[in-house]
Amino acid sequence: MEKLNLPITGICSFAKYPIHTDLETLEADMAVLGVPYDLGVGYLSGTRLGPRRIREVSTHYGRGDAGFYDPEKDEVYLAAPWRIVDCGDADILTGDIEESFARIEWAVQKIVERGAIPVVMGGDHSITIPVARGLNSYDDLTVVQFDAHLDWTAGPGKQKYSNGSPMRRMSEMKHINKMAQIGLRGLGSSRKSDFDAARAYGSVLISAKEANKMTAAEILEKIPASPKYFVTIDIDSLDIAVAPGTGSPSPGGISYELLNEVLEGITHKGEVVAFDFVEVAPQYDPTNSTPRVAAMTMLNFMGHILKRKEK
């Protein structure tokens, strides 16, 4: 009997892609990894539930080997022979930051070592620190961040690994070079000293207000040229009306359309070697639209990353 594999049936892997949790034997072009971790949150927790809810809603878009047809571009994305798998979740230890980070870093390193592109679902934005560490086999990576917040805090206190510090921590990594940060906004989102430090590093800062007055092409022109990119996407870069399910939602964000246009454009500028999508806290959105926005953005970006490899 023919297998129908409808969205409502089966185990909730990301977009119903095959599950392969043994990273030592991974054979794939792109590997989705969940990180159900939110120890870096100082106020509203719950992003540890993000990967599970994103997976659940993503089953609606499972197309398997047939891929996804975009009628506006008349292109098919993510079709066979591309191999995409869901690797399950990083094996974190709740309550232990260092151990959890080591396990996240190992998982990302192993995915890269096996020749696949890591696609990581958080979790709070502190997980980007071990994800970036796990990309240390690459030289001279440029980071593009979409976020309402600068994420350049040094603390607070002795806590170096909060969800407000991933960009500062990445600036300290030898394999990270240039940066661009898009969607920044909000009174009190970061100290002036943090902005001064980011500017001194050379990061390109584009506020949401600026971005919303620009075309995608104009934004892309400001992103530093690079052979290789790591992209980190915080759901709160989007306007609160689009994605309310996050711990720090903010009005005045960028649109879903602009985000996806810029993401597509980055794939034309250079090779995207990895990306993460963080800060989805589904319990704050009873409509369940935030995980859906996350799943669709991830699939769109995945499609454009692999489409560039077809050219």
XYZ file of C-alpha atoms in Angstrom:
311
model
C 0.000 0.000 0.000
C 1.283 3.473 -0.898
C 2.510 5.499 2.092
C 0.664 8.821 2.266
C 2.703 10.395 5.107
C 0.200 13.164 5.820
C 1.203 16.016 8.180
C -1.026 14.728 10.999
C 0.598 11.269 11.077
C 3.923 10.019 12.327
C 6.628 11.437 14.582
C 7.120 15.222 14.535
C 10.516 15.579 12.947
C 11.346 18.915 11.332
C 9.243 19.119 8.150
C 8.895 15.311 8.398
C 12.486 14.828 7.278
C 14.132 11.517 8.236
C 15.431 11.272 11.807
C 19.128 10.489 12.247
C 20.366 11.051 15.782
C 23.721 9.245 15.521
C 26.025 12.078 14.465
C 28.960 9.703 14.113
C 27.281 8.096 11.098
C 25.562 11.182 9.682
C 25.194 11.263 5.893
C 23.385 14.434 4.827
C 23.700 17.766 3.061
C 21.842 19.674 5.779
C 21.201 18.653 9.382
C 18.598 20.213 11.698
C 19.568 20.277 15.384
C 17.341 21.385 18.245
C 18.721 23.033 21.386
C 16.004 23.096 24.092
C 17.940 25.397 26.408
C 17.075 28.678 28.134
C 19.505 29.065 31.028
C 20.703 32.326 29.477
C 17.379 34.119 29.970
C 17.167 36.785 32.660
C 13.418 37.470 32.549
C 10.827 35.462 30.579
C 11.936 31.856 30.114
C 10.390 29.202 27.889
C 12.524 29.109 24.745
C 13.530 25.565 25.690
C 10.108 24.644 24.280
C 10.868 26.269 20.919
C 12.385 23.319 19.018
C 9.522 20.968 19.876
C 6.802 23.399 18.812
C 8.648 24.446 15.644
C 8.978 20.791 14.716
C 5.288 20.181 15.353
C 4.040 23.003 13.142
C 6.674 22.288 10.473
C 5.076 18.909 9.738
C 2.419 20.927 7.891
C 5.095 21.694 5.290
C 6.574 18.216 4.895
C 7.104 17.607 1.174
C 9.878 15.006 1.252
C 11.832 14.311 -1.925
C 9.381 16.356 -4.031
C 10.612 19.575 -2.429
C 8.795 22.915 -2.326
C 7.526 24.740 -5.403
C 7.587 28.553 -5.330
C 5.107 29.838 -7.948
C 6.488 33.392 -7.735
C 9.993 32.267 -8.705
C 8.935 29.165 -10.655
C 11.584 27.188 -8.772
C 11.582 23.970 -6.757
C 13.549 23.987 -3.504
C 14.869 21.238 -1.220
C 13.989 18.440 -3.635
C 15.938 15.188 -3.979
C 18.776 14.430 -4.385
C 19.402 16.886 -1.509
C 19.530 14.953 1.770
C 18.071 16.732 4.798
C 17.741 15.067 8.192
C 16.559 15.928 11.688
C 19.313 15.060 14.177
C 17.119 15.480 17.216
C 18.354 17.673 20.055
C 21.737 18.512 21.495
C 22.171 16.435 24.652
C 22.133 19.313 27.127
C 22.341 19.061 30.906
C 19.785 21.373 32.509
C 21.388 23.585 35.167
C 24.949 23.160 33.883
C 25.938 25.898 31.429
C 29.474 24.705 30.651
C 28.447 21.076 30.126
C 25.495 22.081 27.961
C 27.657 24.403 25.861
C 30.287 21.686 25.404
C 27.638 19.277 24.148
C 26.116 21.842 21.766
C 29.576 22.707 20.415
C 30.402 19.022 19.928
C 27.175 18.395 18.011
C 27.785 21.315 15.646
C 31.414 20.303 15.116
C 30.354 16.752 14.326
C 27.731 17.901 11.787
C 30.365 20.051 10.039
C 32.907 17.225 10.193
C 30.418 14.914 8.485
C 30.035 17.417 5.634
C 26.550 18.757 6.434
C 25.309 22.312 6.986
C 24.083 22.817 10.586
C 20.611 24.332 10.953
C 20.094 24.979 14.658
C 16.837 25.724 16.498
C 17.009 27.360 19.915
C 16.603 27.877 22.643
C 17.659 31.302 23.847
C 20.270 33.375 22.055
C 23.105 32.292 24.339
C 23.204 29.004 22.391
C 24.752 30.911 19.497
C 27.982 31.016 21.534
C 28.613 27.241 21.438
C 27.184 27.011 17.920
C 29.785 29.548 16.757
C 32.514 27.706 18.669
C 31.517 24.580 16.793
C 32.256 26.338 13.485
C 35.943 26.824 14.346
C 37.091 24.649 11.437
C 36.238 27.617 9.213
C 38.475 30.657 8.899
C 37.386 34.271 8.583
C 33.633 33.841 9.109
C 31.340 36.843 8.773
C 28.360 36.863 11.142
C 25.025 38.403 10.163
C 22.609 38.858 13.056
C 18.900 39.711 12.818
C 17.769 40.928 16.220
C 15.968 43.685 18.101
C 18.893 43.733 20.539
C 22.607 44.337 20.180
C 23.560 41.314 22.336
C 26.939 42.820 23.215
C 26.686 42.811 27.016
C 29.753 41.818 29.017
C 27.767 40.477 31.994
C 25.639 40.767 33.989
C 27.986 40.173 36.900
C 30.140 37.131 36.188
C 27.558 35.585 33.855
C 29.353 35.804 30.499
C 26.938 33.477 28.737
C 23.548 35.180 28.778
C 21.215 35.625 25.836
C 22.371 39.262 25.771
C 26.023 38.455 25.107
C 26.477 36.197 22.032
C 27.763 38.924 19.717
C 30.397 40.067 22.228
C 31.455 36.460 22.835
C 31.737 35.849 19.080
C 33.839 39.005 18.683
C 36.385 37.263 20.942
C 36.641 34.173 18.697
C 39.600 34.000 16.316
C 37.640 32.477 13.432
C 34.996 35.245 13.518
C 35.875 38.403 11.614
C 33.274 40.862 10.304
C 29.749 41.398 11.577
C 26.471 43.014 10.567
C 23.559 43.476 12.976
C 20.112 44.233 11.561
C 16.806 45.153 13.211
C 18.129 46.912 16.324
C 15.620 48.987 18.250
C 14.105 49.853 21.591
C 15.023 52.145 24.452
C 17.282 50.442 26.936
C 17.967 47.378 24.793
C 21.710 47.865 25.346
C 24.026 50.286 27.106
C 25.779 53.033 25.176
C 29.093 51.398 26.133
C 27.961 48.195 24.387
C 27.161 50.119 21.206
C 30.530 51.850 21.468
C 32.239 48.460 21.765
C 30.361 47.055 18.773
C 31.254 50.068 16.644
C 34.904 49.858 17.766
C 34.941 46.215 16.662
C 33.716 47.347 13.240
C 30.264 45.809 13.292
C 27.776 47.241 10.783
C 24.724 48.344 12.773
C 21.367 48.804 11.030
C 18.363 49.762 13.132
C 14.902 48.442 12.349
C 13.779 51.967 11.472
C 16.634 52.269 8.970
C 16.007 48.790 7.573
C 12.308 49.480 7.076
C 13.169 52.508 4.922
C 15.614 50.519 2.789
C 15.189 47.908 0.098
C 16.627 44.458 0.620
C 19.286 45.292 -1.984
C 20.336 48.386 -0.020
C 20.639 46.366 3.191
C 22.642 43.680 1.413
C 25.058 46.303 0.127
C 25.886 47.245 3.720
C 26.569 43.643 4.787
C 30.328 43.036 4.536
C 31.480 40.971 1.566
C 32.702 37.561 2.623
C 33.272 34.088 1.169
C 31.524 32.468 4.141
C 28.661 33.519 6.426
C 27.152 32.345 9.685
C 23.658 33.791 10.145
C 21.936 34.059 13.526
C 18.228 34.939 13.517
C 16.406 36.046 16.642
C 12.628 35.865 16.182
C 12.311 39.257 17.917
C 13.933 40.919 14.903
C 10.426 40.650 13.457
C 7.701 43.016 14.557
C 5.707 41.996 17.632
C 2.561 41.773 15.474
C 4.217 39.075 13.355
C 5.888 37.082 16.137
C 4.596 37.743 19.666
C 5.815 34.391 21.031
C 9.191 35.419 22.409
C 10.608 36.604 25.715
C 11.465 40.135 24.531
C 8.985 41.130 21.803
C 9.289 44.663 20.522
C 7.162 46.877 18.258
C 8.693 48.472 15.216
C 10.480 45.392 13.908
C 11.199 44.346 10.362
C 8.669 42.486 8.238
C 8.613 38.801 7.397
C 9.008 39.658 3.717
C 12.049 41.886 4.256
C 13.758 39.323 6.475
C 13.348 36.596 3.896
C 14.455 38.799 1.008
C 17.665 39.693 2.828
C 18.281 36.068 3.814
C 17.929 35.034 0.178
C 20.294 37.829 -0.839
C 22.971 36.682 1.617
C 23.111 33.334 -0.206
C 24.112 35.249 -3.342
C 26.876 37.151 -1.529
C 28.717 34.081 -0.253
C 28.393 30.583 1.160
C 26.185 30.218 4.229
C 27.953 27.503 6.238
C 25.426 27.445 9.109
C 22.530 29.323 10.637
C 20.553 29.283 13.842
C 17.043 30.452 14.704
C 16.484 31.390 18.339
C 14.202 32.855 21.019
C 10.893 31.255 20.019
C 8.922 30.962 23.284
C 5.659 29.432 22.074
C 3.695 29.654 25.330
C 3.423 33.443 24.916
C 1.582 33.060 21.594
C -1.740 31.210 21.893
C -2.300 31.573 18.142
C 0.790 29.389 17.453
C 1.774 31.759 14.641
C 5.303 32.407 15.982
C 6.550 28.800 15.590
C 4.934 28.774 12.143
C 6.797 31.929 11.115
C 9.991 30.323 12.400
C 9.441 27.065 10.490
C 8.612 28.850 7.231
C 11.597 31.187 7.524
C 13.918 28.259 8.202
C 12.626 26.286 5.219
C 12.846 29.310 2.926
C 16.434 29.992 3.964
C 17.401 26.315 3.724
C 16.006 26.221 0.213
C 17.968 29.242 -0.961
C 21.200 28.024 0.655
C 21.035 24.719 -1.213
C 19.757 26.327 -4.422
C 22.999 28.304 -4.638
C 24.908 25.025 -4.536
C 22.973 23.845 -7.592
C 24.231 26.700 -9.735
